[in-house]
């Protein structure tokens, strides 16, 4: 058999999804694993959203829809942008896709030519480098130092620009670091993008998950010019506990929306029709369950930060958004756990999973070697038990 394409051969599987699958498989085999791996709300999808899906099935909304999404959902997305971000779009500027991951794929496909560079703030979510590379682009990482909450500034981004730079990627609130850019910081990035006529791909999937008074601001709302250059990416996965339904969306200038819609019409056709009707109910529906979920995440975050910082040799910075904590594990490097040498965050995670049955994601794939990512989208009981096991693990290092 001939080999797979060079482009596909270069892609590694998603480590976040892989670790989650490993934890699930261990659990199914009867092993008591605590999963701090893949980030997805542990809450159930609210009942009114499920009811809308059941109604859609019973009403026969089970046929193809327009490839870029039903008008009712586009209108609900337009209203969401107006209500939450002060952004005015037409339904024709909205493209609904199979999750925000797919929206991001479409966005990179729509703006990148072979060799175009994309400024990527690092550490970054594991899928961005692969999504850029699949579309012929070149990620250019701009590292935000730990003492700056890992948040790169506009000045650092400016220093990384070349004549090949085509776009800046933003992810605020951020996975994995938990920072959120302020309006002022975004204004500086917007000025840079407008000055150099760069696209901004702004992944705002964790928009509602902000704590300690942090406010989410969409860079697209900072003026007509930056709005024109920005593709806002969002979705229902994290905000409405709907990760499995696979609905994401973009808002952009019309030519970009048309390009993404045409691409999607050949690749996937419409996203699942039933999930689209459920998403209309999510976006237009009551917000109480969302508010309760955010409050609970915030309290779990405080618990997790306190427990990590209470373990000898481990530390973390309290995150302001999303549902992840980056735990510094460098004090374990050079030591051994039951004869297994720990030199990298990958070694740390493997030893912790084998030894004390706690699933963590290593920092390497996030470009954050020396750290492990823990998701606090799990119960307080799991957080307490999981960190007690990590404390035990640390005490057994020699
Ligand atoms: N962006 C970020 C930063 C994420 O963490 C995720 C997690 N899945 C996504 C996009 C994709 O979300 P989904 O495809 O479930 O909408
Ligand atoms: N985005 C989540 C995470 O970072 C879910 C898994 C994935 O899509 O990567 O864990």
Short mmCIF file of C-alpha atoms and ligand atoms in Angstrom, two decimals:
data_model
loop_
_atom_site.label_atom_id
_atom_site.label_comp_id
_atom_site.label_asym_id
_atom_site.label_seq_id
_atom_site.Cartn_x
_atom_site.Cartn_y
_atom_site.Cartn_z
CA UNK A 1 0.00 0.00 0.00
CA UNK A 2 1.20 3.52 -0.74
CA UNK A 3 1.70 5.75 2.33
CA UNK A 4 -0.80 8.32 3.62
CA UNK A 5 -0.42 11.90 2.42
CA UNK A 6 2.41 14.01 3.82
CA UNK A 7 -0.16 16.48 5.13
CA UNK A 8 -2.07 13.84 7.12
CA UNK A 9 1.04 11.99 8.23
CA UNK A 10 2.21 15.18 9.94
CA UNK A 11 -0.88 15.41 12.16
CA UNK A 12 -0.77 13.94 15.65
CA UNK A 13 -4.06 12.86 17.29
CA UNK A 14 -5.61 15.38 19.70
CA UNK A 15 -3.89 14.69 23.06
CA UNK A 16 -6.80 16.14 25.07
CA UNK A 17 -9.30 13.79 23.46
CA UNK A 18 -6.82 10.92 23.61
CA UNK A 19 -6.24 11.28 27.36
CA UNK A 20 -9.96 11.51 27.97
CA UNK A 21 -10.52 8.34 25.91
CA UNK A 22 -7.81 6.58 27.92
CA UNK A 23 -9.44 7.60 31.23
CA UNK A 24 -12.86 6.44 29.98
CA UNK A 25 -11.40 3.08 28.86
CA UNK A 26 -9.73 2.58 32.26
CA UNK A 27 -13.02 3.39 34.01
CA UNK A 28 -14.86 0.91 31.80
CA UNK A 29 -12.28 -1.70 32.80
CA UNK A 30 -13.29 -1.12 36.43
CA UNK A 31 -10.36 1.13 37.40
CA UNK A 32 -11.23 4.09 39.63
CA UNK A 33 -9.70 6.96 37.60
CA UNK A 34 -10.13 10.65 38.42
CA UNK A 35 -10.30 12.55 35.13
CA UNK A 36 -8.88 16.08 34.96
CA UNK A 37 -8.30 15.60 31.21
CA UNK A 38 -10.52 16.87 28.42
CA UNK A 39 -12.43 20.03 29.18
CA UNK A 40 -16.13 19.58 28.98
CA UNK A 41 -18.81 20.64 31.45
CA UNK A 42 -19.91 17.69 33.59
CA UNK A 43 -23.43 19.21 33.79
CA UNK A 44 -26.23 17.75 31.72
CA UNK A 45 -27.63 19.75 28.78
CA UNK A 46 -30.56 21.83 30.16
CA UNK A 47 -33.99 20.23 29.74
CA UNK A 48 -35.54 22.96 27.55
CA UNK A 49 -32.73 22.39 25.01
CA UNK A 50 -33.32 18.64 24.96
CA UNK A 51 -37.07 19.28 24.58
CA UNK A 52 -36.41 21.47 21.53
CA UNK A 53 -34.40 18.65 19.96
CA UNK A 54 -37.15 16.10 20.63
CA UNK A 55 -39.71 18.50 19.17
CA UNK A 56 -37.53 18.95 16.07
CA UNK A 57 -37.46 15.18 15.57
CA UNK A 58 -41.23 14.87 16.05
CA UNK A 59 -41.85 17.81 13.70
CA UNK A 60 -39.84 16.08 11.00
CA UNK A 61 -36.95 18.56 11.01
CA UNK A 62 -34.77 15.69 9.95
CA UNK A 63 -33.86 16.67 6.40
CA UNK A 64 -30.96 18.61 4.91
CA UNK A 65 -30.94 22.26 5.90
CA UNK A 66 -29.09 25.09 4.12
CA UNK A 67 -25.40 24.10 4.30
CA UNK A 68 -24.37 27.05 6.46
CA UNK A 69 -27.27 26.65 8.92
CA UNK A 70 -30.99 27.34 9.34
CA UNK A 71 -32.15 30.95 9.30
CA UNK A 72 -33.68 30.69 12.80
CA UNK A 73 -30.30 29.73 14.26
CA UNK A 74 -28.47 32.43 12.32
CA UNK A 75 -30.99 34.95 13.68
CA UNK A 76 -30.47 33.64 17.22
CA UNK A 77 -26.69 34.01 16.75
CA UNK A 78 -27.15 37.56 15.40
CA UNK A 79 -29.21 38.40 18.51
CA UNK A 80 -26.58 36.86 20.77
CA UNK A 81 -23.86 39.05 19.24
CA UNK A 82 -26.03 42.15 19.61
CA UNK A 83 -27.04 41.33 23.19
CA UNK A 84 -23.69 40.11 24.58
CA UNK A 85 -21.08 41.88 22.49
CA UNK A 86 -22.78 44.96 21.02
CA UNK A 87 -21.97 43.59 17.55
CA UNK A 88 -24.34 44.00 14.63
CA UNK A 89 -24.32 41.34 11.92
CA UNK A 90 -26.71 40.17 9.22
CA UNK A 91 -27.74 36.48 9.22
CA UNK A 92 -25.81 36.12 5.93
CA UNK A 93 -22.59 36.81 7.86
CA UNK A 94 -23.12 33.80 10.14
CA UNK A 95 -21.91 30.28 9.29
CA UNK A 96 -23.02 27.42 11.55
CA UNK A 97 -20.66 24.42 11.63
CA UNK A 98 -20.02 21.09 13.35
CA UNK A 99 -18.52 22.56 16.53
CA UNK A 100 -16.19 25.52 17.01
CA UNK A 101 -13.31 23.25 16.00
CA UNK A 102 -14.88 22.97 12.54
CA UNK A 103 -15.56 26.73 12.50
CA UNK A 104 -11.85 27.31 13.18
CA UNK A 105 -10.91 24.93 10.37
CA UNK A 106 -13.18 26.85 7.99
CA UNK A 107 -11.75 30.18 9.13
CA UNK A 108 -8.14 29.15 8.51
CA UNK A 109 -9.12 27.56 5.18
CA UNK A 110 -10.85 30.78 4.13
CA UNK A 111 -7.95 33.15 4.82
CA UNK A 112 -4.70 31.19 4.44
CA UNK A 113 -2.61 30.58 1.35
CA UNK A 114 0.37 28.22 1.35
CA UNK A 115 3.10 29.64 3.61
CA UNK A 116 1.01 32.39 5.21
CA UNK A 117 1.95 33.01 8.81
CA UNK A 118 -0.43 33.15 11.74
CA UNK A 119 0.56 34.74 15.05
CA UNK A 120 -0.36 32.25 17.77
CA UNK A 121 -0.15 33.31 21.42
CA UNK A 122 1.55 30.46 23.32
CA UNK A 123 0.87 28.41 25.37
CA UNK A 124 -2.09 27.53 23.18
CA UNK A 125 -4.83 24.96 22.78
CA UNK A 126 -3.53 21.76 21.17
CA UNK A 127 -5.59 21.94 17.97
CA UNK A 128 -4.56 25.39 16.70
CA UNK A 129 -1.13 24.42 15.31
CA UNK A 130 -2.61 21.41 13.50
CA UNK A 131 -5.60 23.37 12.14
CA UNK A 132 -3.26 26.05 10.75
CA UNK A 133 -0.84 23.53 9.25
CA UNK A 134 -3.59 21.44 7.61
CA UNK A 135 -4.59 24.61 5.79
CA UNK A 136 -1.06 25.33 4.53
CA UNK A 137 -0.34 28.02 7.13
CA UNK A 138 2.67 28.43 9.40
CA UNK A 139 2.06 29.05 13.12
CA UNK A 140 4.38 31.70 14.56
CA UNK A 141 4.34 31.35 18.34
CA UNK A 142 4.54 34.39 20.57
CA UNK A 143 5.20 33.22 24.11
CA UNK A 144 3.57 34.97 27.01
CA UNK A 145 5.75 34.66 30.12
CA UNK A 146 4.35 33.00 33.27
CA UNK A 147 4.74 36.24 35.26
CA UNK A 148 2.44 37.90 32.65
CA UNK A 149 -0.25 35.18 33.19
CA UNK A 150 1.23 33.71 29.95
CA UNK A 151 -0.51 36.53 28.07
CA UNK A 152 1.50 37.94 25.12
CA UNK A 153 1.20 41.68 24.56
CA UNK A 154 0.55 43.53 21.30
CA UNK A 155 4.20 44.71 21.39
CA UNK A 156 5.41 41.09 21.51
CA UNK A 157 3.10 40.23 18.61
CA UNK A 158 4.36 43.22 16.62
CA UNK A 159 7.94 41.97 17.02
CA UNK A 160 6.93 38.64 15.41
CA UNK A 161 5.32 40.15 12.27
CA UNK A 162 6.89 39.49 8.86
CA UNK A 163 5.72 40.26 5.33
CA UNK A 164 4.10 36.80 5.37
CA UNK A 165 1.91 37.43 8.42
CA UNK A 166 -1.72 37.04 7.41
CA UNK A 167 -3.60 36.67 10.68
CA UNK A 168 -3.51 36.85 14.46
CA UNK A 169 -5.22 34.13 16.46
CA UNK A 170 -6.76 35.10 19.80
CA UNK A 171 -8.33 32.87 22.43
CA UNK A 172 -9.70 34.88 25.32
CA UNK A 173 -10.76 33.54 27.82
CA UNK A 174 -7.88 31.19 27.24
CA UNK A 175 -7.43 27.44 27.12
CA UNK A 176 -5.13 26.31 28.77
CA UNK A 177 -3.90 29.35 30.75
CA UNK A 178 -7.20 30.80 31.93
CA UNK A 179 -6.31 34.43 31.21
CA UNK A 180 -8.68 36.94 29.64
CA UNK A 181 -7.48 39.99 27.70
CA UNK A 182 -8.82 43.33 28.94
CA UNK A 183 -10.50 45.80 26.56
CA UNK A 184 -7.37 47.99 26.64
CA UNK A 185 -5.05 45.08 25.78
CA UNK A 186 -7.37 44.05 22.94
CA UNK A 187 -7.46 47.62 21.66
CA UNK A 188 -3.67 47.52 21.19
CA UNK A 189 -3.92 44.21 19.32
CA UNK A 190 -6.79 45.60 17.21
CA UNK A 191 -4.71 48.68 16.32
CA UNK A 192 -1.85 46.40 15.26
CA UNK A 193 -4.15 44.24 13.12
CA UNK A 194 -5.75 47.25 11.43
CA UNK A 195 -2.39 48.95 10.85
CA UNK A 196 -1.04 45.84 9.05
CA UNK A 197 -4.38 44.76 7.57
CA UNK A 198 -4.27 41.39 9.31
CA UNK A 199 -7.17 39.04 9.88
CA UNK A 200 -7.98 38.28 13.50
CA UNK A 201 -9.45 34.88 14.27
CA UNK A 202 -10.98 35.32 17.70
CA UNK A 203 -11.97 32.10 19.46
CA UNK A 204 -14.45 33.18 22.14
CA UNK A 205 -15.80 29.75 23.07
CA UNK A 206 -15.23 30.39 26.82
CA UNK A 207 -16.91 33.81 26.69
CA UNK A 208 -19.30 33.23 29.61
CA UNK A 209 -16.78 31.43 31.80
CA UNK A 210 -15.07 34.37 33.48
CA UNK A 211 -14.51 34.88 37.21
CA UNK A 212 -13.35 37.40 39.83
CA UNK A 213 -15.09 40.25 38.01
CA UNK A 214 -13.17 39.67 34.74
CA UNK A 215 -15.20 40.86 31.74
CA UNK A 216 -15.20 39.25 28.34
CA UNK A 217 -14.65 41.67 25.47
CA UNK A 218 -14.84 40.71 21.80
CA UNK A 219 -12.07 42.36 19.78
CA UNK A 220 -14.54 42.74 16.90
CA UNK A 221 -16.52 45.24 19.00
CA UNK A 222 -13.64 47.75 19.08
CA UNK A 223 -14.45 49.55 15.82
CA UNK A 224 -15.72 49.04 12.29
CA UNK A 225 -12.28 48.34 10.79
CA UNK A 226 -11.31 45.63 13.24
CA UNK A 227 -14.80 44.14 12.96
CA UNK A 228 -14.30 43.88 9.19
CA UNK A 229 -11.00 42.00 9.68
CA UNK A 230 -12.19 39.67 12.45
CA UNK A 231 -13.72 36.22 12.25
CA UNK A 232 -15.38 35.62 15.62
CA UNK A 233 -15.64 31.93 16.53
CA UNK A 234 -18.01 30.71 19.20
CA UNK A 235 -20.33 27.78 19.91
CA UNK A 236 -22.70 26.10 22.32
CA UNK A 237 -20.37 23.33 23.59
CA UNK A 238 -19.00 24.97 26.71
CA UNK A 239 -21.69 27.53 27.52
CA UNK A 240 -24.68 25.21 27.43
CA UNK A 241 -23.06 21.87 28.30
CA UNK A 242 -23.56 20.71 24.70
CA UNK A 243 -20.15 19.30 23.70
CA UNK A 244 -21.63 16.23 22.01
CA UNK A 245 -24.18 18.14 19.93
CA UNK A 246 -21.44 19.66 17.74
CA UNK A 247 -22.61 23.17 16.95
CA UNK A 248 -20.20 26.07 16.50
CA UNK A 249 -20.54 29.28 14.52
CA UNK A 250 -18.65 32.22 13.06
CA UNK A 251 -19.45 35.85 12.36
CA UNK A 252 -17.35 37.62 9.75
CA UNK A 253 -17.32 39.94 6.75
CA UNK A 254 -19.65 38.64 4.03
CA UNK A 255 -16.99 37.46 1.51
CA UNK A 256 -15.36 35.32 4.22
CA UNK A 257 -18.73 33.92 5.31
CA UNK A 258 -19.54 33.07 1.69
CA UNK A 259 -16.17 31.33 1.23
CA UNK A 260 -16.63 29.28 4.41
CA UNK A 261 -20.22 28.43 3.46
CA UNK A 262 -19.17 27.21 0.00
CA UNK A 263 -16.35 25.12 1.46
CA UNK A 264 -18.70 23.58 4.02
CA UNK A 265 -21.35 22.86 1.37
CA UNK A 266 -18.91 20.39 -0.21
CA UNK A 267 -17.23 19.00 2.88
CA UNK A 268 -19.99 18.32 5.42
CA UNK A 269 -23.23 19.92 4.11
CA UNK A 270 -25.30 21.26 7.03
CA UNK A 271 -24.49 20.53 10.66
CA UNK A 272 -26.98 18.11 12.26
CA UNK A 273 -30.48 19.58 11.81
CA UNK A 274 -31.77 18.48 15.23
CA UNK A 275 -28.76 19.97 17.03
CA UNK A 276 -29.36 23.23 15.16
CA UNK A 277 -32.94 23.46 16.50
CA UNK A 278 -31.66 22.62 19.98
CA UNK A 279 -29.09 25.43 19.66
CA UNK A 280 -31.84 27.95 18.82
CA UNK A 281 -33.43 27.03 22.16
CA UNK A 282 -30.05 27.32 23.90
CA UNK A 283 -29.24 30.78 22.54
CA UNK A 284 -32.75 32.23 22.96
CA UNK A 285 -33.57 30.46 26.23
CA UNK A 286 -33.30 31.23 29.95
CA UNK A 287 -29.84 31.91 31.40
CA UNK A 288 -30.32 30.73 35.02
CA UNK A 289 -28.69 27.34 34.55
CA UNK A 290 -25.75 29.00 32.82
CA UNK A 291 -25.30 31.41 35.75
CA UNK A 292 -25.45 28.52 38.25
CA UNK A 293 -22.87 26.58 36.21
CA UNK A 294 -20.48 29.56 36.13
CA UNK A 295 -20.82 30.04 39.91
CA UNK A 296 -20.08 26.38 40.51
CA UNK A 297 -17.04 26.46 38.19
CA UNK A 298 -15.70 29.48 40.03
CA UNK A 299 -15.97 27.73 43.40
CA UNK A 300 -14.36 24.55 42.07
CA UNK A 301 -11.57 26.68 40.62
CA UNK A 302 -10.87 28.20 44.04
CA UNK A 303 -10.85 24.76 45.61
CA UNK A 304 -8.48 23.35 43.00
CA UNK A 305 -6.07 26.31 43.21
CA UNK A 306 -6.00 26.09 47.02
CA UNK A 307 -5.36 22.34 47.00
CA UNK A 308 -2.60 22.53 44.35
CA UNK A 309 -0.80 25.37 46.10
CA UNK A 310 -1.02 23.40 49.35
CA UNK A 311 1.01 20.49 47.91
CA UNK A 312 4.75 20.62 48.46
CA UNK A 313 6.54 21.16 45.13
CA UNK A 314 3.45 22.14 43.10
CA UNK A 315 2.06 25.56 42.29
CA UNK A 316 -0.39 27.34 40.02
CA UNK A 317 -1.70 30.81 39.21
CA UNK A 318 -5.45 31.34 39.82
CA UNK A 319 -7.10 31.47 36.36
CA UNK A 320 -9.67 34.16 35.51
CA UNK A 321 -11.55 32.26 32.83
CA UNK A 322 -12.37 28.93 31.08
CA UNK A 323 -12.09 25.84 33.32
CA UNK A 324 -8.44 24.88 33.41
CA UNK A 325 -5.53 25.27 35.81
CA UNK A 326 -1.89 25.07 34.72
CA UNK A 327 0.08 23.29 37.43
CA UNK A 328 3.85 23.80 37.57
CA UNK A 329 5.46 20.36 37.98
CA UNK A 330 9.12 21.22 37.36
CA UNK A 331 10.10 20.34 40.94
CA UNK A 332 9.40 16.69 40.06
CA UNK A 333 11.88 16.69 37.17
CA UNK A 334 14.99 14.62 37.83
CA UNK A 335 13.15 12.55 40.47
CA UNK A 336 11.70 9.04 40.15
CA UNK A 337 8.33 7.51 40.95
CA UNK A 338 8.66 3.83 41.86
CA UNK A 339 11.72 3.55 39.62
CA UNK A 340 10.28 5.60 36.73
CA UNK A 341 12.35 8.69 35.97
CA UNK A 342 10.43 11.96 35.50
CA UNK A 343 12.10 14.33 33.03
CA UNK A 344 9.10 15.92 31.27
CA UNK A 345 5.47 16.82 31.94
CA UNK A 346 4.58 13.83 29.76
CA UNK A 347 6.51 11.53 32.15
CA UNK A 348 4.74 13.19 35.08
CA UNK A 349 1.29 12.58 33.57
CA UNK A 350 2.04 8.95 32.61
CA UNK A 351 3.40 8.16 36.07
CA UNK A 352 0.42 9.86 37.76
CA UNK A 353 -2.07 7.96 35.60
CA UNK A 354 -0.37 4.59 36.13
CA UNK A 355 0.50 5.16 39.77
CA UNK A 356 -2.40 7.05 41.38
CA UNK A 357 -5.00 6.86 38.57
CA UNK A 358 -5.34 10.58 37.91
CA UNK A 359 -5.65 11.78 34.29
CA UNK A 360 -3.88 15.09 33.57
CA UNK A 361 -2.86 16.59 30.21
CA UNK A 362 0.89 17.24 29.78
CA UNK A 363 1.95 20.79 28.98
CA UNK A 364 4.11 19.86 25.95
CA UNK A 365 1.31 19.83 23.34
CA UNK A 366 0.15 23.24 24.67
CA UNK A 367 3.74 24.54 24.28
CA UNK A 368 3.90 24.77 28.05
CA UNK A 369 6.53 22.19 29.00
CA UNK A 370 6.98 22.08 32.78
CA UNK A 371 3.23 22.33 33.36
CA UNK A 372 0.29 19.94 33.40
CA UNK A 373 -3.26 21.05 32.65
CA UNK A 374 -6.10 20.11 34.99
CA UNK A 375 -9.73 20.71 34.12
CA UNK A 376 -12.00 21.64 37.03
CA UNK A 377 -15.13 20.80 35.04
CA UNK A 378 -15.64 17.92 37.44
CA UNK A 379 -17.21 17.50 40.88
CA UNK A 380 -15.68 18.93 44.07
CA UNK A 381 -15.49 15.36 45.38
CA UNK A 382 -13.33 14.40 42.37
CA UNK A 383 -11.19 17.51 42.79
CA UNK A 384 -10.56 16.67 46.46
CA UNK A 385 -9.89 12.99 45.82
CA UNK A 386 -7.75 13.65 42.70
CA UNK A 387 -5.53 16.18 44.45
CA UNK A 388 -5.18 13.97 47.52
CA UNK A 389 -3.86 11.32 45.12
CA UNK A 390 -1.48 13.83 43.50
CA UNK A 391 -0.22 14.81 46.97
CA UNK A 392 0.41 11.12 47.68
CA UNK A 393 2.21 10.82 44.30
CA UNK A 394 4.44 13.80 45.08
CA UNK A 395 5.31 12.41 48.52
CA UNK A 396 6.51 9.16 46.92
CA UNK A 397 8.98 10.85 44.54
CA UNK A 398 12.60 10.17 45.30
N1 LIG B 1 -11.61 26.35 21.05
C1 LIG B 1 -11.09 26.04 22.24
C2 LIG B 1 -10.12 26.97 22.87
C3 LIG B 1 -11.44 24.85 22.89
O1 LIG B 1 -10.91 24.55 24.08
C4 LIG B 1 -12.34 23.98 22.26
C5 LIG B 1 -12.64 22.71 22.99
N2 LIG B 1 -13.31 21.77 22.43
C6 LIG B 1 -12.86 24.36 21.00
C7 LIG B 1 -12.47 25.54 20.43
C8 LIG B 1 -13.79 23.49 20.21
O2 LIG B 1 -15.04 23.36 20.77
P1 LIG B 1 -16.20 22.58 20.02
O3 LIG B 1 -15.65 22.03 18.77
O4 LIG B 1 -16.66 21.53 20.98
O5 LIG B 1 -17.27 23.59 19.76
N1 LIG B 2 -11.28 21.69 24.13
C1 LIG B 2 -11.35 20.69 25.15
C2 LIG B 2 -9.97 20.51 25.76
O1 LIG B 2 -9.08 21.27 25.51
C3 LIG B 2 -11.97 19.42 24.64
C4 LIG B 2 -11.09 18.50 23.87
C5 LIG B 2 -10.64 19.09 22.58
O2 LIG B 2 -11.49 19.35 21.73
O3 LIG B 2 -9.44 19.35 22.50
O4 LIG B 2 -9.80 19.62 26.55
#
